Amino acid sequence: MICSVDIHPDGGKMATAGHGANVGSGLLIIWDIKNVWNEGYPTEVRSETEKLASIPFTKCVNCVRWSRAHNGRYLVTGGDEPEVTIWEYKGTFRSEGSIGSNKGPALREKYTAVHKLYGHQMDIIHLEWSHNGWFLATGSLDGKVVIWNARHFPDRIAVLDENCSGHTDSVIGLSWDPIGKYLATFSFDKSVKIWQSDDWKCVKTITEPFADVIHCIWNLGRECSISDVFSNGLVTRWIIFDFARCNE
């Protein structure tokens, strides 16, 4: 089962993360999807995707994200364990062709784990790089959000928990505003919290009119869009929040 998907900043690669072949294991796959975007290619060619890398994990991988500020040189993964892993792209190599195949050696990519980040006590559910590349935010079942110094791993900048007006239940989502001034977090405690990045204080807690938050995104203007589900669990709606009012 695939739990997370992210597209490389140049649009030519896709990362998929989720369960592995064995019970409880995880798998990260990097796919070549350049042909998908080329309308000049025949449909059968455009539908072809090739594995560039396959990285096994001992636990399921819940989330994967490329760093857009670093042109996709780094990606981060988190899953059913407390640690977060930073991976660095290390170039390409030619793999051996498979027996009986008429294809020659294939081009593959190498990724190396360059940092392990420890700051949570339970599974990692979501993680996001800030758009400017300064921060990495991670959310966990332990109810905490950890802000990491993406320019100097493994340094931690802040821990957003109940001691600083944080969430009282598992954190299931994170979303940075386009300029990196605010971070929105949402949780099983049925709230969305808006944090400002200059001092990491919670400047707004939103608890109504929704029941369960399932997604949160910022637009390029000054608004945060929050998606929730009604009590029947079938109907979704979007609530638009003007983040210019965060300090009101």
Coordinates of N, CA and C in Angstrom, one line a residue:
M1 N 0.8 -1.2 0.0 CA 0.0 0.0 0.0 C 0.9 1.2 0.0
I2 N 0.5 2.2 -0.8 CA 1.3 3.5 -0.9 C 0.6 4.5 0.1
C3 N 1.5 5.0 0.9 CA 1.0 6.0 1.9 C 1.3 7.4 1.6
S4 N 2.3 7.7 0.7 CA 2.7 9.0 0.4 C 3.4 9.1 -1.0
V5 N 3.1 10.2 -1.7 CA 3.7 10.5 -3.0 C 4.2 11.9 -3.1
D6 N 5.3 12.1 -3.7 CA 5.8 13.5 -3.9 C 6.5 13.5 -5.2
I7 N 6.4 14.7 -5.9 CA 7.0 14.9 -7.2 C 8.3 15.7 -7.0
H8 N 9.4 15.3 -7.7 CA 10.6 16.0 -7.7 C 10.4 17.5 -8.2
P9 N 11.1 18.5 -7.7 CA 11.0 19.8 -8.2 C 11.1 20.0 -9.7
D10 N 11.9 19.2 -10.4 CA 12.0 19.3 -11.8 C 10.9 18.6 -12.6
G11 N 10.0 17.9 -11.9 CA 8.9 17.2 -12.5 C 9.3 15.9 -13.2
G12 N 10.6 15.5 -13.2 CA 11.0 14.3 -13.9 C 11.0 13.0 -13.1
K13 N 10.8 13.2 -11.7 CA 10.9 12.0 -10.9 C 9.7 12.0 -9.9
M14 N 9.3 10.9 -9.4 CA 8.3 10.7 -8.4 C 8.8 9.8 -7.3
A15 N 8.5 10.1 -6.1 CA 8.8 9.3 -4.9 C 7.5 8.7 -4.4
T16 N 7.5 7.4 -4.2 CA 6.3 6.8 -3.5 C 6.8 6.0 -2.3
A17 N 6.1 6.1 -1.2 CA 6.5 5.5 0.0 C 5.3 4.8 0.7
G18 N 5.6 3.7 1.4 CA 4.5 3.0 2.0 C 5.0 1.7 2.6
H19 N 4.1 0.6 2.4 CA 4.4 -0.7 2.9 C 5.3 -1.5 2.0
G20 N 6.2 -2.3 2.6 CA 7.0 -3.2 1.8 C 6.4 -4.6 1.5
A21 N 7.2 -5.5 1.0 CA 6.7 -6.8 0.7 C 6.4 -7.6 1.9
N22 N 7.2 -7.4 3.0 CA 7.0 -8.2 4.2 C 6.1 -7.5 5.2
V23 N 5.4 -8.2 6.0 CA 4.5 -7.6 7.0 C 5.2 -6.6 7.9
G24 N 4.7 -5.4 8.0 CA 5.3 -4.4 8.9 C 6.5 -3.6 8.2
S25 N 7.0 -4.1 7.1 CA 8.2 -3.4 6.5 C 7.7 -2.2 5.6
G26 N 8.7 -1.5 5.2 CA 8.4 -0.3 4.4 C 9.2 -0.3 3.1
L27 N 8.9 0.6 2.2 CA 9.6 0.7 0.9 C 9.5 2.1 0.3
L28 N 10.6 2.7 -0.1 CA 10.6 3.9 -0.8 C 11.1 3.7 -2.3
I29 N 10.4 4.1 -3.3 CA 10.7 3.9 -4.7 C 10.8 5.3 -5.4
I30 N 11.9 5.5 -6.1 CA 12.0 6.7 -7.0 C 11.7 6.3 -8.4
W31 N 10.8 6.9 -9.0 CA 10.4 6.6 -10.4 C 10.8 7.7 -11.4
D32 N 11.1 7.2 -12.6 CA 11.4 8.1 -13.7 C 10.0 8.4 -14.4
I33 N 9.6 9.6 -14.4 CA 8.3 9.9 -15.0 C 8.4 11.0 -16.1
K34 N 9.6 11.2 -16.6 CA 9.8 12.3 -17.6 C 8.8 12.1 -18.8
N35 N 8.7 10.8 -19.2 CA 7.8 10.6 -20.4 C 6.4 10.9 -20.2
V36 N 5.9 10.9 -19.0 CA 4.5 11.2 -18.7 C 4.1 12.6 -19.2
W37 N 5.0 13.5 -19.1 CA 4.7 14.9 -19.4 C 4.9 15.2 -20.9
N38 N 5.5 14.3 -21.6 CA 5.8 14.6 -23.0 C 4.7 14.2 -24.0
E39 N 3.9 15.2 -24.4 CA 2.7 14.9 -25.2 C 3.1 14.4 -26.6
G40 N 4.4 14.6 -27.0 CA 4.8 14.2 -28.3 C 5.1 12.7 -28.4
Y41 N 5.2 12.0 -27.2 CA 5.4 10.6 -27.2 C 4.1 9.8 -27.3
P42 N 4.1 8.6 -27.9 CA 2.9 7.8 -28.0 C 2.4 7.5 -26.6
T43 N 1.1 7.2 -26.5 CA 0.5 6.9 -25.2 C 1.2 5.8 -24.4
E44 N 1.6 4.7 -25.2 CA 2.2 3.5 -24.5 C 3.6 3.9 -24.0
V45 N 4.3 4.8 -24.6 CA 5.6 5.3 -24.1 C 5.4 6.2 -22.9
R46 N 4.4 7.1 -23.0 CA 4.2 8.0 -21.9 C 3.8 7.3 -20.6
S47 N 3.1 6.1 -20.8 CA 2.6 5.4 -19.6 C 3.7 4.6 -18.9
E48 N 4.9 4.5 -19.6 CA 6.0 3.7 -19.0 C 6.7 4.5 -17.9
T49 N 6.9 3.8 -16.8 CA 7.7 4.4 -15.7 C 8.8 3.4 -15.3
E50 N 9.9 3.9 -15.0 CA 11.0 3.0 -14.6 C 11.6 3.4 -13.2
K51 N 11.9 2.3 -12.5 CA 12.4 2.5 -11.1 C 13.9 3.0 -11.2
L52 N 14.1 4.2 -10.6 CA 15.5 4.7 -10.5 C 16.2 4.3 -9.2
A53 N 15.4 4.0 -8.2 CA 15.9 3.6 -6.9 C 14.9 2.9 -6.1
S54 N 15.3 1.9 -5.3 CA 14.3 1.2 -4.4 C 15.0 1.0 -3.1
I55 N 14.5 1.6 -2.0 CA 15.1 1.6 -0.7 C 14.2 0.9 0.3
P56 N 14.6 -0.3 0.8 CA 13.8 -1.0 1.8 C 13.9 -0.4 3.2
F57 N 12.8 -0.5 4.0 CA 12.8 -0.1 5.4 C 12.3 -1.2 6.3
T58 N 12.7 -1.2 7.5 CA 12.2 -2.2 8.4 C 10.7 -1.9 8.9
K59 N 10.3 -0.6 8.8 CA 9.0 -0.2 9.1 C 8.3 0.5 8.0
C60 N 7.0 0.6 8.0 CA 6.2 1.3 7.0 C 6.7 2.8 6.9
V61 N 6.8 3.3 5.7 CA 7.1 4.7 5.5 C 5.8 5.5 5.3
N62 N 5.5 6.4 6.2 CA 4.2 7.1 6.1 C 4.3 8.4 5.3
C63 N 5.5 9.0 5.1 CA 5.6 10.3 4.4 C 6.9 10.5 3.8
V64 N 7.0 11.0 2.6 CA 8.2 11.4 1.9 C 8.0 12.7 1.3
R65 N 9.1 13.6 1.3 CA 9.0 14.9 0.7 C 10.4 15.3 0.2
W66 N 10.4 15.8 -1.1 CA 11.6 16.4 -1.6 C 11.8 17.8 -1.1
S67 N 13.0 18.3 -1.0 CA 13.3 19.7 -0.6 C 13.4 20.5 -1.9
R68 N 12.4 21.4 -2.1 CA 12.4 22.2 -3.3 C 13.5 23.3 -3.2
A69 N 13.8 23.7 -2.0 CA 14.8 24.8 -1.9 C 16.2 24.3 -2.3
H70 N 16.4 23.0 -2.3 CA 17.7 22.4 -2.6 C 17.7 21.7 -4.0
N71 N 16.7 22.1 -4.8 CA 16.5 21.5 -6.2 C 16.4 20.0 -6.1
G72 N 15.8 19.5 -5.1 CA 15.6 18.0 -5.0 C 16.8 17.2 -4.7
R73 N 17.9 17.9 -4.2 CA 19.1 17.1 -3.8 C 18.8 16.3 -2.5
Y74 N 17.9 16.8 -1.7 CA 17.6 16.0 -0.5 C 16.1 15.6 -0.5
L75 N 15.8 14.5 0.2 CA 14.5 14.1 0.5 C 14.4 13.6 1.9
V76 N 13.3 13.6 2.5 CA 13.1 13.2 3.9 C 12.0 12.2 4.0
T77 N 12.2 11.2 4.9 CA 11.2 10.2 5.1 C 10.9 10.0 6.6
G78 N 9.7 9.6 6.9 CA 9.3 9.3 8.3 C 8.3 8.2 8.3
G79 N 8.2 7.3 9.3 CA 7.3 6.3 9.2 C 6.9 5.7 10.6
D80 N 6.7 4.4 10.7 CA 6.2 3.8 11.9 C 7.4 3.5 12.9
E81 N 8.1 4.6 13.2 CA 9.2 4.6 14.2 C 9.5 6.1 14.5
P82 N 10.1 6.4 15.6 CA 10.3 7.8 16.0 C 11.3 8.6 15.2
E83 N 12.2 7.9 14.4 CA 13.2 8.6 13.7 C 12.8 9.2 12.4
V84 N 13.5 10.2 12.0 CA 13.3 10.9 10.7 C 14.7 10.7 9.9
T85 N 14.6 10.4 8.6 CA 15.8 10.2 7.8 C 15.9 11.2 6.7
I86 N 17.1 11.9 6.6 CA 17.4 12.8 5.5 C 18.3 12.0 4.5
W87 N 17.8 12.0 3.2 CA 18.5 11.3 2.2 C 19.1 12.3 1.2
E88 N 20.3 12.0 0.7 CA 20.9 12.9 -0.3 C 21.2 12.1 -1.6
Y89 N 20.8 12.8 -2.7 CA 21.1 12.2 -4.0 C 22.6 12.2 -4.3
K90 N 23.1 11.0 -4.7 CA 24.6 10.8 -4.9 C 25.0 10.5 -6.3
G91 N 24.1 10.8 -7.2 CA 24.4 10.5 -8.6 C 23.8 9.3 -9.2
T92 N 24.3 8.9 -10.4 CA 23.7 7.8 -11.1 C 24.8 6.7 -11.4
F93 N 24.3 5.5 -11.7 CA 25.2 4.4 -12.0 C 24.4 3.5 -13.0
R94 N 25.2 2.6 -13.7 CA 24.5 1.7 -14.6 C 24.4 0.3 -13.9
S95 N 23.2 -0.2 -13.8 CA 22.9 -1.5 -13.2 C 23.0 -2.6 -14.3
E96 N 23.2 -3.8 -13.8 CA 23.3 -4.9 -14.8 C 22.0 -5.2 -15.4
G97 N 21.9 -5.6 -16.6 CA 20.6 -6.0 -17.2 C 20.2 -7.3 -16.7
S98 N 18.9 -7.6 -16.6 CA 18.4 -8.8 -16.1 C 18.5 -10.0 -17.1
I99 N 18.6 -11.2 -16.6 CA 18.8 -12.4 -17.4 C 17.6 -12.5 -18.3
G100 N 17.8 -12.7 -19.6 CA 16.7 -12.9 -20.6 C 16.1 -11.6 -21.1
S101 N 16.6 -10.5 -20.6 CA 16.0 -9.2 -21.0 C 16.8 -8.7 -22.2
N102 N 16.1 -8.1 -23.2 CA 16.8 -7.5 -24.3 C 17.3 -6.1 -24.1
K103 N 17.1 -5.6 -22.9 CA 17.5 -4.3 -22.5 C 18.9 -4.4 -21.9
G104 N 19.7 -3.3 -22.2 CA 21.0 -3.3 -21.6 C 21.0 -2.8 -20.2
P105 N 22.2 -2.5 -19.6 CA 22.2 -1.9 -18.2 C 21.4 -0.7 -18.1
A106 N 20.6 -0.6 -17.0 CA 19.7 0.5 -16.8 C 20.3 1.6 -16.0
L107 N 19.9 2.8 -16.1 CA 20.4 3.9 -15.3 C 19.7 3.9 -14.0
R108 N 20.4 3.9 -12.9 CA 19.9 3.9 -11.6 C 20.4 5.1 -10.8
E109 N 19.8 5.4 -9.7 CA 20.2 6.5 -8.9 C 20.6 6.0 -7.5
K110 N 21.6 6.7 -6.9 CA 22.0 6.3 -5.5 C 21.6 7.4 -4.5
Y111 N 21.1 7.0 -3.4 CA 20.7 7.9 -2.3 C 21.3 7.3 -1.0
T112 N 21.9 8.3 -0.3 CA 22.5 7.9 1.0 C 21.9 8.6 2.2
A113 N 21.7 7.9 3.2 CA 21.1 8.5 4.5 C 22.2 9.3 5.1
V114 N 22.0 10.6 5.1 CA 23.1 11.5 5.7 C 22.8 12.0 7.1
H115 N 21.5 12.0 7.5 CA 21.2 12.4 8.8 C 20.0 11.5 9.4
K116 N 20.1 11.2 10.7 CA 19.0 10.6 11.4 C 18.6 11.6 12.5
L117 N 17.3 12.0 12.5 CA 16.8 13.0 13.5 C 16.0 12.3 14.5
Y118 N 16.3 12.6 15.8 CA 15.6 12.0 16.9 C 15.0 13.0 17.8
G119 N 13.7 13.1 17.9 CA 13.0 14.1 18.7 C 11.6 13.7 19.1
H120 N 11.2 12.6 18.5 CA 9.8 12.1 18.8 C 9.9 10.8 19.6
Q121 N 8.7 10.5 20.2 CA 8.6 9.2 21.0 C 7.8 8.2 20.3
M122 N 7.1 8.6 19.2 CA 6.2 7.7 18.6 C 6.3 7.8 17.0
D123 N 5.5 7.1 16.3 CA 5.5 7.1 14.8 C 5.4 8.5 14.2
I124 N 6.2 8.7 13.1 CA 6.1 10.0 12.4 C 4.9 9.8 11.4
I125 N 4.0 10.8 11.4 CA 2.9 10.8 10.5 C 3.1 11.7 9.3
H126 N 3.6 12.9 9.5 CA 3.7 13.9 8.4 C 5.0 14.7 8.6
L127 N 5.6 15.2 7.5 CA 6.7 16.1 7.6 C 6.7 17.0 6.3
E128 N 7.2 18.2 6.5 CA 7.2 19.2 5.4 C 8.4 20.1 5.6
W129 N 9.1 20.3 4.4 CA 10.1 21.4 4.4 C 9.5 22.7 4.2
S130 N 10.1 23.8 4.8 CA 9.6 25.1 4.5 C 10.0 25.5 3.1
H131 N 9.3 26.4 2.4 CA 9.6 26.7 1.0 C 11.0 27.3 0.8
N132 N 11.4 28.1 1.9 CA 12.7 28.7 1.8 C 13.9 27.8 2.1
G133 N 13.6 26.6 2.6 CA 14.6 25.6 2.9 C 15.3 25.8 4.2
W134 N 14.7 26.7 5.1 CA 15.3 26.9 6.4 C 14.9 25.9 7.4
F135 N 13.7 25.4 7.3 CA 13.1 24.6 8.4 C 12.6 23.2 7.8
L136 N 12.6 22.3 8.7 CA 11.8 21.0 8.4 C 10.9 20.8 9.6
A137 N 9.7 20.6 9.4 CA 8.7 20.3 10.5 C 8.3 18.9 10.4
T138 N 8.2 18.2 11.6 CA 7.8 16.8 11.6 C 6.7 16.7 12.7
G139 N 5.6 15.9 12.3 CA 4.5 15.7 13.3 C 4.4 14.2 13.6
S140 N 3.9 13.9 14.8 CA 4.0 12.5 15.2 C 2.7 12.2 16.0
L141 N 2.6 10.8 16.2 CA 1.5 10.3 17.1 C 1.7 10.8 18.5
D142 N 2.9 11.2 18.9 CA 3.1 11.7 20.3 C 2.5 13.1 20.5
G143 N 1.9 13.7 19.5 CA 1.3 15.0 19.7 C 2.2 16.2 19.6
K144 N 3.5 15.9 19.3 CA 4.4 17.0 19.1 C 4.7 17.4 17.7
V145 N 5.1 18.6 17.5 CA 5.7 19.1 16.2 C 7.1 19.5 16.5
V146 N 8.1 19.0 15.8 CA 9.4 19.4 16.0 C 9.9 20.2 14.8
I147 N 10.5 21.3 15.1 CA 11.1 22.2 14.0 C 12.6 22.0 14.0
W148 N 13.1 21.6 12.9 CA 14.5 21.3 12.7 C 15.2 22.4 11.9
N149 N 16.5 22.6 12.2 CA 17.3 23.5 11.4 C 17.8 22.9 10.2
A150 N 17.1 23.1 9.0 CA 17.4 22.4 7.8 C 18.7 22.8 7.2
R151 N 19.3 23.9 7.7 CA 20.6 24.4 7.3 C 21.7 23.8 8.1
H152 N 21.4 23.1 9.2 CA 22.4 22.6 10.1 C 21.8 21.4 10.9
F153 N 21.5 20.3 10.2 CA 21.0 19.1 10.8 C 22.1 18.6 11.7
P154 N 21.8 18.0 12.8 CA 20.5 17.6 13.4 C 19.9 18.6 14.4
D155 N 20.3 19.9 14.3 CA 19.9 20.8 15.3 C 18.4 21.0 15.3
R156 N 17.8 21.1 16.6 CA 16.4 21.4 16.7 C 16.2 22.8 17.1
I157 N 15.2 23.5 16.5 CA 14.9 24.9 16.8 C 13.8 25.0 17.8
A158 N 12.8 24.2 17.7 CA 11.7 24.3 18.7 C 10.9 22.9 18.7
V159 N 10.3 22.7 19.9 CA 9.4 21.6 20.1 C 8.0 22.2 20.4
L160 N 7.0 22.0 19.6 CA 5.7 22.6 19.8 C 4.8 21.5 20.4
D161 N 4.5 21.6 21.7 CA 3.7 20.6 22.4 C 2.8 21.3 23.3
E162 N 2.2 20.5 24.2 CA 1.2 21.1 25.1 C 1.8 22.1 26.0
N163 N 3.1 22.1 26.3 CA 3.7 23.1 27.1 C 3.7 24.5 26.5
C164 N 3.5 24.6 25.2 CA 3.5 25.9 24.5 C 2.2 26.0 23.7
S165 N 1.1 25.6 24.3 CA -0.2 25.7 23.7 C -0.4 24.9 22.4
G166 N 0.4 23.7 22.4 CA 0.3 22.8 21.3 C -0.9 21.9 21.3
H167 N -0.8 20.9 20.5 CA -1.9 19.9 20.4 C -2.0 18.9 21.5
T168 N -3.2 18.4 21.8 CA -3.4 17.5 22.9 C -3.5 16.0 22.4
D169 N -3.4 15.8 21.1 CA -3.5 14.5 20.5 C -2.6 14.4 19.3
S170 N -2.6 13.3 18.6 CA -1.6 13.0 17.5 C -1.7 14.1 16.5
V171 N -0.5 14.5 16.0 CA -0.4 15.5 14.9 C -0.4 14.7 13.6
I172 N -1.4 15.1 12.7 CA -1.6 14.3 11.5 C -1.3 15.1 10.2
G173 N -1.0 16.4 10.3 CA -0.7 17.2 9.1 C 0.0 18.5 9.4
L174 N 0.7 19.0 8.4 CA 1.5 20.2 8.5 C 1.4 20.9 7.2
S175 N 1.4 22.3 7.2 CA 1.4 23.0 6.0 C 2.1 24.4 6.2
W176 N 3.1 24.7 5.4 CA 3.8 26.0 5.5 C 3.1 27.0 4.6
D177 N 3.1 28.2 5.0 CA 2.7 29.3 4.1 C 3.8 29.5 3.1
P178 N 3.5 30.1 1.9 CA 4.5 30.3 0.8 C 5.8 31.0 1.2
I179 N 5.7 31.9 2.2 CA 6.9 32.7 2.5 C 7.6 32.2 3.8
G180 N 7.0 31.2 4.4 CA 7.7 30.7 5.6 C 7.4 31.4 6.9
K181 N 6.4 32.3 6.9 CA 6.2 33.1 8.1 C 5.3 32.3 9.1
Y182 N 4.4 31.4 8.5 CA 3.5 30.7 9.3 C 3.5 29.2 9.0
L183 N 3.2 28.4 10.0 CA 3.1 26.9 9.9 C 1.7 26.6 10.4
A184 N 0.9 25.9 9.6 CA -0.4 25.3 10.1 C -0.2 23.9 10.5
T185 N -0.7 23.5 11.7 CA -0.6 22.1 12.1 C -2.1 21.6 12.4
F186 N -2.4 20.4 12.2 CA -3.7 19.9 12.6 C -3.6 18.5 13.2
S187 N -4.6 18.1 14.0 CA -4.4 17.0 14.9 C -5.7 16.3 15.1
F188 N -5.6 15.1 15.7 CA -6.8 14.3 16.1 C -7.6 15.0 17.2
D189 N -7.0 16.1 17.8 CA -7.8 16.9 18.8 C -8.8 17.8 18.2
K190 N -8.9 17.7 16.9 CA -9.9 18.4 16.1 C -9.7 19.9 16.1
S191 N -8.4 20.3 16.0 CA -8.0 21.7 15.9 C -6.9 21.9 14.9
V192 N -6.9 23.1 14.3 CA -5.8 23.6 13.5 C -5.1 24.7 14.3
K193 N -3.8 24.7 14.3 CA -3.1 25.7 15.0 C -2.1 26.4 14.1
I194 N -2.1 27.7 14.2 CA -1.2 28.5 13.3 C 0.0 29.0 14.2
W195 N 1.2 28.7 13.7 CA 2.4 29.1 14.5 C 3.2 30.1 13.6
Q196 N 3.8 31.1 14.3 CA 4.6 32.1 13.6 C 6.1 31.7 13.8
S197 N 6.8 31.8 12.7 CA 8.2 31.2 12.7 C 9.2 32.1 13.3
D198 N 8.9 33.3 13.6 CA 9.9 34.2 14.2 C 10.1 33.9 15.7
D199 N 9.1 33.4 16.4 CA 9.2 33.0 17.8 C 8.6 31.7 18.2
W200 N 7.9 31.1 17.2 CA 7.3 29.8 17.3 C 6.2 29.8 18.4
K201 N 5.5 30.9 18.5 CA 4.3 31.0 19.3 C 3.0 30.6 18.5
C202 N 2.1 30.0 19.2 CA 0.8 29.7 18.5 C 0.0 31.0 18.5
V203 N -0.3 31.5 17.3 CA -1.0 32.8 17.2 C -2.5 32.6 16.9
K204 N -2.9 31.4 16.6 CA -4.3 31.1 16.3 C -4.6 29.6 16.5
T205 N -5.8 29.3 17.2 CA -6.3 28.0 17.3 C -7.7 28.0 16.7
I206 N -7.9 27.1 15.7 CA -9.2 27.1 15.0 C -9.8 25.7 15.3
T207 N -11.0 25.8 15.9 CA -11.7 24.5 16.3 C -13.1 24.4 15.7
E208 N -13.6 25.4 15.1 CA -14.9 25.4 14.5 C -14.9 26.0 13.1
P209 N -15.8 25.6 12.2 CA -17.0 24.8 12.4 C -16.8 23.4 12.0
F210 N -15.6 22.9 11.8 CA -15.4 21.5 11.3 C -15.2 20.5 12.4
A211 N -15.4 19.2 12.0 CA -15.3 18.1 13.0 C -13.9 17.5 12.9
D212 N -13.5 17.1 11.7 CA -12.2 16.4 11.5 C -11.5 17.1 10.4
V213 N -10.3 17.6 10.6 CA -9.5 18.2 9.6 C -8.8 17.1 8.8
I214 N -8.8 17.1 7.5 CA -8.2 16.1 6.6 C -7.1 16.7 5.7
H215 N -7.1 18.0 5.6 CA -6.1 18.6 4.7 C -6.0 20.2 5.0
C216 N -4.9 20.7 4.7 CA -4.7 22.2 4.9 C -3.7 22.7 4.0
I217 N -4.0 23.7 3.2 CA -3.0 24.3 2.2 C -3.1 25.8 2.3
W218 N -2.0 26.4 1.9 CA -1.9 27.9 1.8 C -1.9 28.2 0.3
N219 N -2.6 29.3 -0.1 CA -2.5 29.8 -1.4 C -1.4 30.8 -1.5
L220 N -1.2 31.4 -2.7 CA -0.1 32.3 -2.9 C -0.4 33.7 -2.4
G221 N -1.7 33.9 -2.0 CA -2.1 35.2 -1.5 C -1.9 35.2 0.0
R222 N -3.0 35.5 0.7 CA -3.0 35.6 2.2 C -4.0 34.7 2.8
E223 N -4.3 33.5 2.3 CA -5.3 32.7 2.8 C -4.9 31.3 3.0
C224 N -5.4 30.7 4.1 CA -5.2 29.2 4.4 C -6.5 28.5 4.1
S225 N -6.5 27.4 3.3 CA -7.7 26.7 3.1 C -7.7 25.4 3.9
I226 N -8.7 25.1 4.6 CA -8.8 24.0 5.5 C -9.9 23.1 5.0
S227 N -9.6 21.8 4.8 CA -10.6 20.8 4.4 C -11.0 20.0 5.5
D228 N -12.3 19.8 5.7 CA -12.8 18.9 6.8 C -13.9 18.0 6.3
V229 N -14.3 17.1 7.2 CA -15.4 16.1 6.8 C -16.5 16.3 7.8
F230 N -17.7 16.2 7.3 CA -18.9 16.2 8.2 C -19.0 14.9 9.0
S231 N -20.0 14.9 9.9 CA -20.1 13.8 10.8 C -20.3 12.4 10.1
N232 N -20.9 12.5 8.8 CA -21.1 11.2 8.1 C -19.9 10.7 7.5
G233 N -18.8 11.5 7.5 CA -17.5 11.1 6.9 C -17.5 11.0 5.4
L234 N -18.5 11.5 4.7 CA -18.5 11.3 3.3 C -18.4 12.7 2.6
V235 N -18.9 13.7 3.2 CA -18.9 15.0 2.5 C -17.8 15.9 3.0
T236 N -17.1 16.5 2.1 CA -16.0 17.4 2.5 C -16.3 18.8 2.1
R237 N -15.7 19.8 2.8 CA -15.9 21.2 2.4 C -14.6 21.9 2.7
W238 N -14.5 23.1 2.1 CA -13.3 23.9 2.4 C -13.6 25.1 3.1
I239 N -12.8 25.5 4.1 CA -13.0 26.7 4.9 C -11.8 27.6 4.6
I240 N -12.1 28.8 4.2 CA -11.0 29.7 3.9 C -10.7 30.7 5.0
F241 N -9.5 30.7 5.5 CA -9.1 31.5 6.6 C -8.0 32.5 6.2
D242 N -8.3 33.8 6.4 CA -7.3 34.8 6.0 C -6.3 34.9 7.1
F243 N -5.0 34.5 6.8 CA -4.0 34.5 7.8 C -3.5 35.9 8.2
A244 N -4.0 36.9 7.5 CA -3.7 38.3 7.9 C -4.3 38.6 9.3
R245 N -5.3 37.7 9.7 CA -6.1 37.9 10.9 C -5.5 37.0 12.0
C246 N -4.3 36.4 11.8 CA -3.8 35.4 12.7 C -3.7 36.0 14.1
N247 N -3.3 37.2 14.2 CA -3.0 37.8 15.5 C -4.2 38.5 16.1
E248 N -5.4 38.4 15.5 CA -6.6 39.0 16.1 C -7.1 38.1 17.2

